[in-house]
Amino acid sequence: MPDVAPIQDTVALDGDGSCIAQARHSAADFLTRVQVEHGVPVSARAMELTQLVVSELVTNARKYAPGPVLMELRVSGAMVEVAVWDSDPVLPVARAADPGRVGQHGLEIVMAVAHGFEARREPVGKRITVRIALADDPAADVTGRHTP
Protein backbone atom coordinates (compact mmCIF):
# COMPACT_ATOMS: atom_id res chain seq x y z
CA MET A 1 0.00 0.00 0.00
CA PRO A 2 2.89 2.50 -0.17
CA ASP A 3 1.43 4.49 -3.11
CA VAL A 4 -2.09 4.72 -1.64
CA ALA A 5 -3.11 8.02 -0.02
CA PRO A 6 -3.46 7.89 3.76
CA ILE A 7 -6.93 7.20 5.14
CA GLN A 8 -7.75 9.39 8.12
CA ASP A 9 -10.40 10.64 10.49
CA THR A 10 -10.44 13.23 13.28
CA VAL A 11 -12.69 12.99 16.32
CA ALA A 12 -13.28 15.89 18.72
CA LEU A 13 -14.05 14.68 22.24
CA ASP A 14 -15.49 17.00 24.85
CA GLY A 15 -13.54 15.46 27.74
CA ASP A 16 -16.54 14.31 29.77
CA GLY A 17 -17.04 10.83 31.24
CA SER A 18 -18.36 9.32 28.01
CA CYS A 19 -15.43 10.41 25.83
CA ILE A 20 -13.34 7.28 26.52
CA ALA A 21 -16.04 4.92 25.27
CA GLN A 22 -16.79 7.28 22.38
CA ALA A 23 -13.10 7.24 21.39
CA ARG A 24 -12.93 3.41 21.48
CA HIS A 25 -16.08 3.11 19.36
CA SER A 26 -14.79 5.72 16.90
CA ALA A 27 -11.50 3.81 16.52
CA ALA A 28 -13.32 0.50 15.90
CA ASP A 29 -15.68 2.17 13.40
CA PHE A 30 -12.72 3.78 11.61
CA LEU A 31 -10.82 0.49 11.24
CA THR A 32 -14.00 -1.28 10.10
CA ARG A 33 -14.49 1.39 7.41
CA VAL A 34 -10.85 1.00 6.40
CA GLN A 35 -11.49 -2.70 5.80
CA VAL A 36 -14.90 -2.43 4.13
CA GLU A 37 -14.51 0.74 2.06
CA HIS A 38 -10.80 0.57 1.21
CA GLY A 39 -10.11 -3.18 1.31
CA VAL A 40 -7.23 -2.78 3.77
CA PRO A 41 -6.81 -5.88 5.95
CA VAL A 42 -6.96 -5.18 9.69
CA SER A 43 -6.21 -8.07 12.02
CA ALA A 44 -8.28 -8.71 15.15
CA ARG A 45 -5.09 -8.02 17.14
CA ALA A 46 -4.70 -4.60 15.50
CA MET A 47 -8.35 -3.78 16.18
CA GLU A 48 -8.03 -4.73 19.86
CA LEU A 49 -4.67 -3.01 20.38
CA THR A 50 -5.91 0.17 18.72
CA GLN A 51 -8.92 0.30 21.02
CA LEU A 52 -6.68 -0.39 24.04
CA VAL A 53 -4.25 2.39 23.06
CA VAL A 54 -7.09 4.83 22.39
CA SER A 55 -8.63 4.01 25.76
CA GLU A 56 -5.36 4.55 27.64
CA LEU A 57 -4.41 7.77 25.83
CA VAL A 58 -7.85 9.36 26.13
CA THR A 59 -8.11 8.29 29.78
CA ASN A 60 -4.80 10.02 30.51
CA ALA A 61 -5.83 13.14 28.58
CA ARG A 62 -9.10 13.31 30.50
CA LYS A 63 -7.34 12.74 33.82
CA TYR A 64 -4.47 15.21 33.42
CA ALA A 65 -5.67 17.91 31.01
CA PRO A 66 -8.70 20.16 31.33
CA GLY A 67 -11.04 20.57 28.40
CA PRO A 68 -11.46 18.89 25.06
CA VAL A 69 -9.39 16.12 23.49
CA LEU A 70 -8.69 15.68 19.80
CA MET A 71 -8.08 12.19 18.40
CA GLU A 72 -6.72 11.59 14.92
CA LEU A 73 -6.73 8.16 13.30
CA ARG A 74 -4.71 7.54 10.18
CA VAL A 75 -3.83 4.48 8.14
CA SER A 76 -0.68 4.86 6.12
CA GLY A 77 1.09 1.88 4.65
CA ALA A 78 0.86 -1.08 6.99
CA MET A 79 0.26 1.00 10.14
CA VAL A 80 -2.55 2.72 11.93
CA GLU A 81 -1.48 5.89 13.73
CA VAL A 82 -3.42 7.10 16.74
CA ALA A 83 -2.67 10.69 17.75
CA VAL A 84 -4.27 12.23 20.83
CA TRP A 85 -3.95 15.94 21.56
CA ASP A 86 -4.77 17.54 24.89
CA SER A 87 -4.21 20.94 26.51
CA ASP A 88 -1.56 19.92 29.07
CA PRO A 89 1.98 20.65 27.80
CA VAL A 90 3.63 18.24 30.26
CA LEU A 91 4.96 15.21 28.38
CA PRO A 92 4.18 11.83 29.93
CA VAL A 93 6.96 9.75 31.44
CA ALA A 94 6.72 6.01 32.01
CA ARG A 95 7.30 5.13 35.64
CA ALA A 96 9.85 2.60 36.81
CA ALA A 97 8.50 -0.91 37.17
CA ASP A 98 6.85 -1.42 40.55
CA PRO A 99 4.85 -4.62 41.02
CA GLY A 100 3.24 -3.13 44.13
CA ARG A 101 1.87 -0.08 42.35
CA VAL A 102 -1.86 -0.19 41.72
CA GLY A 103 -2.88 1.63 38.56
CA GLN A 104 -0.93 4.24 36.61
CA HIS A 105 0.38 1.66 34.13
CA GLY A 106 -1.33 3.15 31.05
CA LEU A 107 1.76 4.60 29.40
CA GLU A 108 3.72 1.41 30.09
CA ILE A 109 0.97 -0.61 28.42
CA VAL A 110 0.84 1.70 25.39
CA MET A 111 4.61 1.60 24.93
CA ALA A 112 4.67 -2.18 25.29
CA VAL A 113 2.12 -2.81 22.52
CA ALA A 114 3.10 0.00 20.15
CA HIS A 115 5.22 -0.36 17.06
CA GLY A 116 6.18 3.30 17.50
CA PHE A 117 5.58 5.99 20.12
CA GLU A 118 6.15 9.75 20.04
CA ALA A 119 5.26 12.50 22.52
CA ARG A 120 5.77 16.13 21.55
CA ARG A 121 4.73 19.54 22.75
CA GLU A 122 2.46 21.58 20.51
CA PRO A 123 2.00 25.38 20.53
CA VAL A 124 -0.84 24.58 22.93
CA GLY A 125 -0.69 21.31 24.87
CA LYS A 126 0.86 18.10 23.59
CA ARG A 127 0.30 15.33 21.05
CA ILE A 128 0.96 11.65 21.68
CA THR A 129 1.26 9.50 18.55
CA VAL A 130 1.29 5.71 18.58
CA ARG A 131 1.76 3.39 15.59
CA ILE A 132 0.31 -0.12 15.47
CA ALA A 133 0.86 -2.70 12.72
CA LEU A 134 -2.37 -3.57 10.89
CA ALA A 135 -1.50 -7.15 9.95
CA ASP A 136 -0.35 -10.05 12.06
CA ASP A 137 3.09 -11.43 11.33
CA PRO A 138 3.89 -14.95 12.60
CA ALA A 139 7.56 -13.95 13.03
CA ALA A 140 6.70 -10.88 15.08
CA ASP A 141 5.81 -10.19 18.69
CA VAL A 142 2.53 -8.63 19.81
CA THR A 143 3.57 -5.18 18.55
CA GLY A 144 4.24 -6.39 15.02
CA ARG A 145 7.99 -5.98 15.48
CA HIS A 146 10.13 -8.85 14.19
CA THR A 147 11.82 -10.98 16.79
CA PRO A 148 15.28 -12.43 16.14
Coordinates of N, CA, C and O in Angstrom, one line a residue:
M1 N 0.8 -1.2 0.0 CA 0.0 0.0 0.0 C 0.8 1.3 0.0 O 0.3 2.3 0.3
P2 N 2.1 1.3 -0.3 CA 2.9 2.5 -0.2 C 2.4 3.6 -1.1 O 2.6 4.8 -0.7
D3 N 1.8 3.4 -2.2 CA 1.4 4.5 -3.1 C 0.0 4.9 -2.9 O -0.6 5.6 -3.7
V4 N -0.7 4.4 -1.9 CA -2.1 4.7 -1.6 C -2.1 5.9 -0.7 O -1.3 5.9 0.3
A5 N -3.0 6.9 -0.9 CA -3.1 8.0 0.0 C -3.5 7.6 1.4 O -4.3 6.6 1.5
P6 N -3.1 8.2 2.4 CA -3.5 7.9 3.8 C -5.0 8.0 3.9 O -5.6 8.9 3.3
I7 N -5.5 7.2 4.8 CA -6.9 7.2 5.1 C -7.0 7.8 6.6 O -6.3 7.3 7.4
Q8 N -7.8 8.8 6.8 CA -7.8 9.4 8.1 C -9.1 9.9 8.6 O -10.0 10.1 7.8
D9 N -9.2 10.1 9.9 CA -10.4 10.6 10.5 C -10.0 11.4 11.7 O -9.0 11.1 12.4
T10 N -10.7 12.4 12.1 CA -10.4 13.2 13.3 C -11.7 13.2 14.1 O -12.8 13.4 13.6
V11 N -11.6 13.0 15.4 CA -12.7 13.0 16.3 C -12.4 14.0 17.4 O -11.4 13.9 18.1
A12 N -13.3 14.9 17.6 CA -13.3 15.9 18.7 C -14.1 15.3 19.9 O -15.2 14.9 19.7
L13 N -13.4 15.2 21.0 CA -14.0 14.7 22.2 C -14.2 15.8 23.3 O -13.2 16.6 23.4
D14 N -15.3 15.9 23.9 CA -15.5 17.0 24.9 C -14.8 16.8 26.2 O -14.8 17.7 27.0
G15 N -14.3 15.7 26.5 CA -13.5 15.5 27.7 C -14.4 15.0 28.9 O -13.9 14.9 30.0
D16 N -15.7 14.8 28.7 CA -16.5 14.3 29.8 C -16.4 12.8 30.0 O -15.6 12.2 29.3
G17 N -17.2 12.2 30.9 CA -17.0 10.8 31.2 C -17.3 9.9 30.1 O -16.8 8.7 30.1
S18 N -18.0 10.2 29.1 CA -18.4 9.3 28.0 C -17.3 9.4 26.9 O -17.4 8.5 26.0
C19 N -16.4 10.2 27.0 CA -15.4 10.4 25.8 C -14.5 9.2 25.6 O -14.1 8.9 24.5
I20 N -14.2 8.4 26.7 CA -13.3 7.3 26.5 C -14.0 6.2 25.7 O -13.5 5.7 24.7
A21 N -15.3 5.9 26.0 CA -16.0 4.9 25.3 C -16.3 5.4 23.9 O -16.2 4.7 22.9
Q22 N -16.6 6.7 23.7 CA -16.8 7.3 22.4 C -15.5 7.1 21.5 O -15.6 6.8 20.3
A23 N -14.4 7.4 22.1 CA -13.1 7.2 21.4 C -12.9 5.8 21.0 O -12.4 5.5 19.8
R24 N -13.1 4.8 21.8 CA -12.9 3.4 21.5 C -13.9 3.0 20.3 O -13.4 2.4 19.4
H25 N -15.1 3.4 20.4 CA -16.1 3.1 19.4 C -15.7 3.8 18.0 O -15.8 3.2 17.0
S26 N -15.2 5.0 18.1 CA -14.8 5.7 16.9 C -13.6 5.0 16.3 O -13.5 4.9 15.0
A27 N -12.7 4.5 17.1 CA -11.5 3.8 16.5 C -11.9 2.5 15.9 O -11.5 2.2 14.7
A28 N -12.8 1.8 16.5 CA -13.3 0.5 15.9 C -14.1 0.8 14.6 O -13.9 0.1 13.6
D29 N -14.9 1.8 14.6 CA -15.7 2.2 13.4 C -14.7 2.6 12.3 O -14.9 2.2 11.1
F30 N -13.7 3.3 12.6 CA -12.7 3.8 11.6 C -12.0 2.6 11.0 O -11.9 2.5 9.7
L31 N -11.5 1.7 11.8 CA -10.8 0.5 11.2 C -11.8 -0.4 10.5 O -11.4 -1.0 9.5
T32 N -13.0 -0.5 10.9 CA -14.0 -1.3 10.1 C -14.2 -0.6 8.7 O -14.2 -1.3 7.7
R33 N -14.3 0.7 8.7 CA -14.5 1.4 7.4 C -13.3 1.2 6.5 O -13.4 1.1 5.3
V34 N -12.1 1.2 7.1 CA -10.8 1.0 6.4 C -10.9 -0.4 5.7 O -10.5 -0.5 4.5
Q35 N -11.4 -1.4 6.4 CA -11.5 -2.7 5.8 C -12.6 -2.8 4.7 O -12.3 -3.2 3.6
V36 N -13.8 -2.3 5.0 CA -14.9 -2.4 4.1 C -14.8 -1.5 2.9 O -15.0 -1.9 1.8
E37 N -14.5 -0.2 3.1 CA -14.5 0.7 2.1 C -13.2 0.8 1.3 O -13.2 1.2 0.1
H38 N -12.1 0.4 1.9 CA -10.8 0.6 1.2 C -10.1 -0.8 1.0 O -9.0 -0.8 0.4
G39 N -10.7 -1.9 1.5 CA -10.1 -3.2 1.3 C -8.8 -3.4 2.0 O -8.0 -4.3 1.6
V40 N -8.5 -2.6 3.0 CA -7.2 -2.8 3.8 C -7.4 -3.8 4.9 O -8.3 -3.7 5.7
P41 N -6.6 -4.9 4.9 CA -6.8 -5.9 6.0 C -6.4 -5.3 7.3 O -5.4 -4.7 7.4
V42 N -7.2 -5.6 8.3 CA -7.0 -5.2 9.7 C -7.2 -6.4 10.5 O -8.3 -7.0 10.6
S43 N -6.1 -6.9 11.2 CA -6.2 -8.1 12.0 C -7.0 -7.8 13.3 O -7.2 -6.6 13.7
A44 N -7.5 -8.9 13.9 CA -8.3 -8.7 15.1 C -7.4 -8.1 16.2 O -7.8 -7.3 17.0
R45 N -6.1 -8.5 16.2 CA -5.1 -8.0 17.1 C -4.9 -6.5 17.0 O -5.0 -5.8 18.0
A46 N -4.8 -6.0 15.7 CA -4.7 -4.6 15.5 C -5.9 -3.8 16.0 O -5.8 -2.8 16.5
M47 N -7.1 -4.4 15.7 CA -8.4 -3.8 16.2 C -8.4 -3.6 17.7 O -8.7 -2.6 18.3
E48 N -8.0 -4.7 18.4 CA -8.0 -4.7 19.9 C -7.0 -3.8 20.4 O -7.2 -3.1 21.4
L49 N -5.7 -3.9 19.9 CA -4.7 -3.0 20.4 C -5.0 -1.5 20.1 O -4.7 -0.7 21.0
T50 N -5.6 -1.2 19.0 CA -5.9 0.2 18.7 C -6.9 0.7 19.7 O -6.8 1.8 20.3
Q51 N -7.9 -0.1 20.0 CA -8.9 0.3 21.0 C -8.3 0.4 22.4 O -8.6 1.3 23.2
L52 N -7.4 -0.5 22.8 CA -6.7 -0.4 24.0 C -5.9 0.9 24.1 O -5.9 1.6 25.1
V53 N -5.1 1.2 23.1 CA -4.2 2.4 23.1 C -5.1 3.6 23.1 O -4.8 4.6 23.9
V54 N -6.2 3.7 22.4 CA -7.1 4.8 22.4 C -7.6 5.0 23.8 O -7.7 6.1 24.3
S55 N -8.1 3.9 24.4 CA -8.6 4.0 25.8 C -7.6 4.6 26.8 O -7.9 5.5 27.5
E56 N -6.4 4.1 26.7 CA -5.4 4.5 27.6 C -5.0 6.0 27.4 O -4.9 6.8 28.3
L57 N -4.8 6.4 26.1 CA -4.4 7.8 25.8 C -5.5 8.8 26.2 O -5.2 9.8 26.7
V58 N -6.7 8.4 25.8 CA -7.8 9.4 26.1 C -8.1 9.4 27.6 O -8.4 10.5 28.2
T59 N -8.0 8.3 28.3 CA -8.1 8.3 29.8 C -7.1 9.2 30.4 O -7.4 10.0 31.3
N60 N -5.8 9.1 30.0 CA -4.8 10.0 30.5 C -5.1 11.5 30.2 O -4.9 12.4 31.0
A61 N -5.5 11.8 29.0 CA -5.8 13.1 28.6 C -6.9 13.7 29.5 O -6.9 14.8 30.0
R62 N -8.0 12.9 29.7 CA -9.1 13.3 30.5 C -8.7 13.5 31.9 O -9.1 14.4 32.6
K63 N -7.8 12.7 32.4 CA -7.3 12.7 33.8 C -6.4 13.9 34.1 O -6.5 14.6 35.1
Y64 N -5.5 14.2 33.1 CA -4.5 15.2 33.4 C -4.6 16.6 32.7 O -3.9 17.5 33.0
A65 N -5.5 16.7 31.8 CA -5.7 17.9 31.0 C -7.1 18.4 31.0 O -8.0 17.6 30.7
P66 N -7.3 19.6 31.4 CA -8.7 20.2 31.3 C -9.2 20.4 29.9 O -8.4 20.7 29.0
G67 N -10.5 20.2 29.7 CA -11.0 20.6 28.4 C -11.1 19.5 27.4 O -11.0 18.3 27.7
P68 N -11.2 19.9 26.1 CA -11.5 18.9 25.1 C -10.2 18.1 24.7 O -9.1 18.4 25.1
V69 N -10.4 17.0 24.0 CA -9.4 16.1 23.5 C -9.6 15.9 22.0 O -10.8 15.8 21.6
L70 N -8.6 15.9 21.2 CA -8.7 15.7 19.8 C -8.0 14.4 19.5 O -6.8 14.2 19.9
M71 N -8.7 13.5 18.8 CA -8.1 12.2 18.4 C -8.0 12.1 16.9 O -9.1 12.3 16.2
E72 N -6.9 11.8 16.4 CA -6.7 11.6 14.9 C -6.3 10.1 14.7 O -5.5 9.6 15.3
L73 N -7.0 9.5 13.7 CA -6.7 8.2 13.3 C -6.3 8.2 11.9 O -6.9 8.9 11.0
R74 N -5.2 7.5 11.5 CA -4.7 7.5 10.2 C -4.1 6.2 9.8 O -3.3 5.6 10.6
V75 N -4.5 5.7 8.7 CA -3.8 4.5 8.1 C -2.9 4.9 7.0 O -3.4 5.6 6.1
S76 N -1.7 4.6 7.1 CA -0.7 4.9 6.1 C 0.2 3.7 6.0 O 0.8 3.2 7.0
G77 N 0.3 3.1 4.8 CA 1.1 1.9 4.6 C 0.5 0.8 5.5 O -0.7 0.5 5.4
A78 N 1.3 0.1 6.2 CA 0.9 -1.1 7.0 C 0.6 -0.7 8.4 O 0.5 -1.6 9.3
M79 N 0.4 0.6 8.8 CA 0.3 1.0 10.1 C -1.0 1.8 10.3 O -1.4 2.5 9.4
V80 N -1.5 1.8 11.5 CA -2.5 2.7 11.9 C -1.8 3.6 13.0 O -1.1 3.1 13.8
E81 N -2.0 4.9 12.8 CA -1.5 5.9 13.7 C -2.6 6.5 14.5 O -3.7 6.9 14.0
V82 N -2.5 6.5 15.8 CA -3.4 7.1 16.7 C -2.7 8.3 17.4 O -1.7 8.1 18.0
A83 N -3.2 9.5 17.1 CA -2.7 10.7 17.7 C -3.7 11.3 18.6 O -4.9 11.5 18.2
V84 N -3.3 11.6 19.9 CA -4.3 12.2 20.8 C -3.6 13.5 21.3 O -2.5 13.6 21.8
W85 N -4.4 14.6 21.1 CA -3.9 15.9 21.6 C -4.8 16.3 22.8 O -6.0 16.1 22.9
D86 N -4.1 16.9 23.8 CA -4.8 17.5 24.9 C -4.1 18.8 25.3 O -3.1 19.2 24.7
S87 N -4.7 19.6 26.2 CA -4.2 20.9 26.5 C -3.0 21.0 27.5 O -2.5 22.1 27.7
D88 N -2.7 19.9 28.1 CA -1.6 19.9 29.1 C -0.2 19.8 28.4 O 0.0 18.8 27.7
P89 N 0.7 20.7 28.5 CA 2.0 20.7 27.8 C 3.0 19.7 28.4 O 4.0 19.4 27.8
V90 N 2.7 19.1 29.6 CA 3.6 18.2 30.3 C 3.6 16.9 29.5 O 2.6 16.2 29.4
L91 N 4.8 16.5 29.1 CA 5.0 15.2 28.4 C 4.9 14.1 29.4 O 5.5 14.2 30.5
P92 N 4.3 13.0 29.0 CA 4.2 11.8 29.9 C 5.5 11.1 30.0 O 6.3 11.1 29.1
V93 N 5.8 10.5 31.2 CA 7.0 9.7 31.4 C 6.5 8.4 32.0 O 5.8 8.4 33.0
A94 N 7.0 7.3 31.5 CA 6.7 6.0 32.0 C 7.4 5.9 33.4 O 8.6 6.3 33.5
R95 N 6.7 5.3 34.3 CA 7.3 5.1 35.6 C 8.1 3.9 35.7 O 7.9 3.0 34.9
A96 N 9.0 3.8 36.6 CA 9.8 2.6 36.8 C 8.9 1.5 37.2 O 7.9 1.7 37.9
A97 N 9.3 0.3 36.8 CA 8.5 -0.9 37.2 C 8.4 -1.0 38.7 O 9.3 -0.8 39.4
D98 N 7.1 -1.3 39.1 CA 6.9 -1.4 40.5 C 5.7 -2.4 40.7 O 4.5 -2.0 40.5
P99 N 5.9 -3.6 41.0 CA 4.8 -4.6 41.0 C 3.8 -4.3 42.1 O 2.7 -4.8 42.0
G100 N 4.2 -3.5 43.1 CA 3.2 -3.1 44.1 C 2.3 -2.0 43.8 O 1.4 -1.7 44.5
R101 N 2.7 -1.3 42.7 CA 1.9 -0.1 42.3 C 0.5 -0.5 41.7 O 0.5 -1.4 40.9
V102 N -0.5 0.1 42.2 CA -1.9 -0.2 41.7 C -2.2 1.0 40.8 O -2.2 2.1 41.2
G103 N -2.5 0.6 39.5 CA -2.9 1.6 38.6 C -1.7 2.4 38.0 O -0.5 2.0 38.3
Q104 N -1.9 3.4 37.2 CA -0.9 4.2 36.6 C 0.1 3.4 35.8 O 1.3 3.7 35.8
H105 N -0.4 2.5 35.0 CA 0.4 1.7 34.1 C 0.0 1.9 32.7 O 0.5 1.3 31.8
G106 N -0.8 2.9 32.4 CA -1.3 3.1 31.0 C -0.2 3.4 30.0 O -0.2 2.8 29.0
L107 N 0.7 4.3 30.3 CA 1.8 4.6 29.4 C 2.7 3.4 29.2 O 3.1 3.1 28.1
E108 N 2.9 2.6 30.2 CA 3.7 1.4 30.1 C 3.0 0.4 29.1 O 3.7 -0.2 28.3
I109 N 1.7 0.3 29.3 CA 1.0 -0.6 28.4 C 1.1 -0.1 27.0 O 1.3 -0.9 26.1
V110 N 0.8 1.1 26.8 CA 0.8 1.7 25.4 C 2.2 1.5 24.8 O 2.3 1.0 23.6
M111 N 3.3 1.8 25.5 CA 4.6 1.6 24.9 C 4.9 0.1 24.7 O 5.7 -0.2 23.7
A112 N 4.4 -0.8 25.5 CA 4.7 -2.2 25.3 C 4.0 -2.8 24.0 O 4.6 -3.6 23.4
V113 N 2.8 -2.2 23.7 CA 2.1 -2.8 22.5 C 2.3 -2.0 21.2 O 1.9 -2.5 20.2
A114 N 3.0 -0.9 21.3 CA 3.1 0.0 20.1 C 4.3 -0.4 19.3 O 5.3 -0.8 19.8
H115 N 4.1 -0.2 18.0 CA 5.2 -0.4 17.1 C 6.1 0.9 17.1 O 7.3 0.9 16.8
G116 N 5.5 2.0 17.4 CA 6.2 3.3 17.5 C 5.4 4.2 18.4 O 4.2 4.1 18.6
F117 N 6.2 5.1 19.1 CA 5.6 6.0 20.1 C 6.3 7.3 20.0 O 7.5 7.4 20.0
E118 N 5.6 8.4 20.0 CA 6.2 9.7 20.0 C 5.3 10.7 20.9 O 4.1 10.7 20.8
A119 N 5.9 11.5 21.7 CA 5.3 12.5 22.5 C 6.0 13.8 22.2 O 7.2 13.9 22.3
R120 N 5.2 14.8 21.8 CA 5.8 16.1 21.6 C 4.8 17.3 22.0 O 3.6 17.1 22.0
R121 N 5.5 18.3 22.4 CA 4.7 19.5 22.7 C 4.2 20.2 21.5 O 4.9 20.2 20.5
E122 N 3.1 20.8 21.6 CA 2.5 21.6 20.5 C 2.4 23.0 21.0 O 2.7 23.3 22.1
P123 N 2.1 24.0 20.1 CA 2.0 25.4 20.5 C 1.1 25.5 21.7 O 1.3 26.3 22.6
V124 N 0.0 24.7 21.8 CA -0.8 24.6 22.9 C -0.9 23.1 23.3 O -1.4 22.3 22.4
G125 N -0.5 22.7 24.4 CA -0.7 21.3 24.9 C 0.4 20.4 24.3 O 1.5 20.8 24.0
K126 N 0.0 19.1 24.1 CA 0.9 18.1 23.6 C 0.1 17.1 22.7 O -1.1 17.1 22.7
R127 N 0.9 16.4 21.9 CA 0.3 15.3 21.0 C 1.1 14.1 21.3 O 2.3 14.1 21.2
I128 N 0.4 13.0 21.5 CA 1.0 11.6 21.7 C 0.6 10.9 20.4 O -0.6 10.8 20.1
T129 N 1.5 10.3 19.7 CA 1.3 9.5 18.5 C 1.8 8.1 18.7 O 3.0 7.9 19.1
V130 N 0.9 7.1 18.4 CA 1.3 5.7 18.6 C 1.0 5.0 17.2 O 0.0 5.3 16.6
R131 N 1.9 4.2 16.8 CA 1.8 3.4 15.6 C 1.6 1.9 15.9 O 2.3 1.4 16.7
I132 N 0.6 1.3 15.3 CA 0.3 -0.1 15.5 C 0.2 -0.8 14.1 O -0.4 -0.3 13.2
A133 N 0.9 -1.9 14.0 CA 0.9 -2.7 12.7 C -0.6 -3.2 12.5 O -1.2 -3.7 13.4
L134 N -1.0 -3.1 11.2 CA -2.4 -3.6 10.9 C -2.5 -5.1 10.7 O -3.5 -5.7 11.0
A135 N -1.4 -5.7 10.2 CA -1.5 -7.1 9.9 C -0.7 -7.9 11.0 O 0.3 -7.4 11.5
D136 N -1.1 -9.1 11.2 CA -0.4 -10.1 12.1 C 0.8 -10.6 11.3 O 0.7 -10.8 10.1
D137 N 1.9 -10.8 11.9 CA 3.1 -11.4 11.3 C 3.5 -12.6 12.2 O 3.9 -12.3 13.4
P138 N 3.5 -13.8 11.7 CA 3.9 -14.9 12.6 C 5.3 -14.8 13.2 O 5.6 -15.4 14.2
A139 N 6.2 -14.1 12.5 CA 7.6 -14.0 13.0 C 7.7 -12.7 13.9 O 8.8 -12.4 14.3
A140 N 6.6 -12.1 14.3 CA 6.7 -10.9 15.1 C 6.1 -11.1 16.5 O 5.4 -12.0 16.7
D141 N 6.4 -10.2 17.4 CA 5.8 -10.2 18.7 C 4.5 -9.5 18.6 O 4.0 -9.1 17.6
V142 N 3.9 -9.2 19.8 CA 2.5 -8.6 19.8 C 2.5 -7.2 19.2 O 1.4 -6.8 18.7
T143 N 3.6 -6.5 19.1 CA 3.6 -5.2 18.6 C 3.7 -5.2 17.0 O 3.5 -4.2 16.4
G144 N 4.0 -6.3 16.5 CA 4.2 -6.4 15.0 C 5.7 -6.3 14.7 O 6.1 -6.3 13.5
R145 N 6.6 -6.1 15.7 CA 8.0 -6.0 15.5 C 8.6 -7.4 15.3 O 8.1 -8.3 16.0
H146 N 9.5 -7.5 14.4 CA 10.1 -8.8 14.2 C 11.0 -9.2 15.4 O 11.7 -8.4 15.9
T147 N 11.0 -10.5 15.7 CA 11.8 -11.0 16.8 C 12.9 -11.8 16.2 O 12.7 -12.5 15.2
P148 N 14.1 -11.7 16.7 CA 15.3 -12.4 16.1 C 15.2 -13.9 16.3 O 14.4 -14.5 17.0

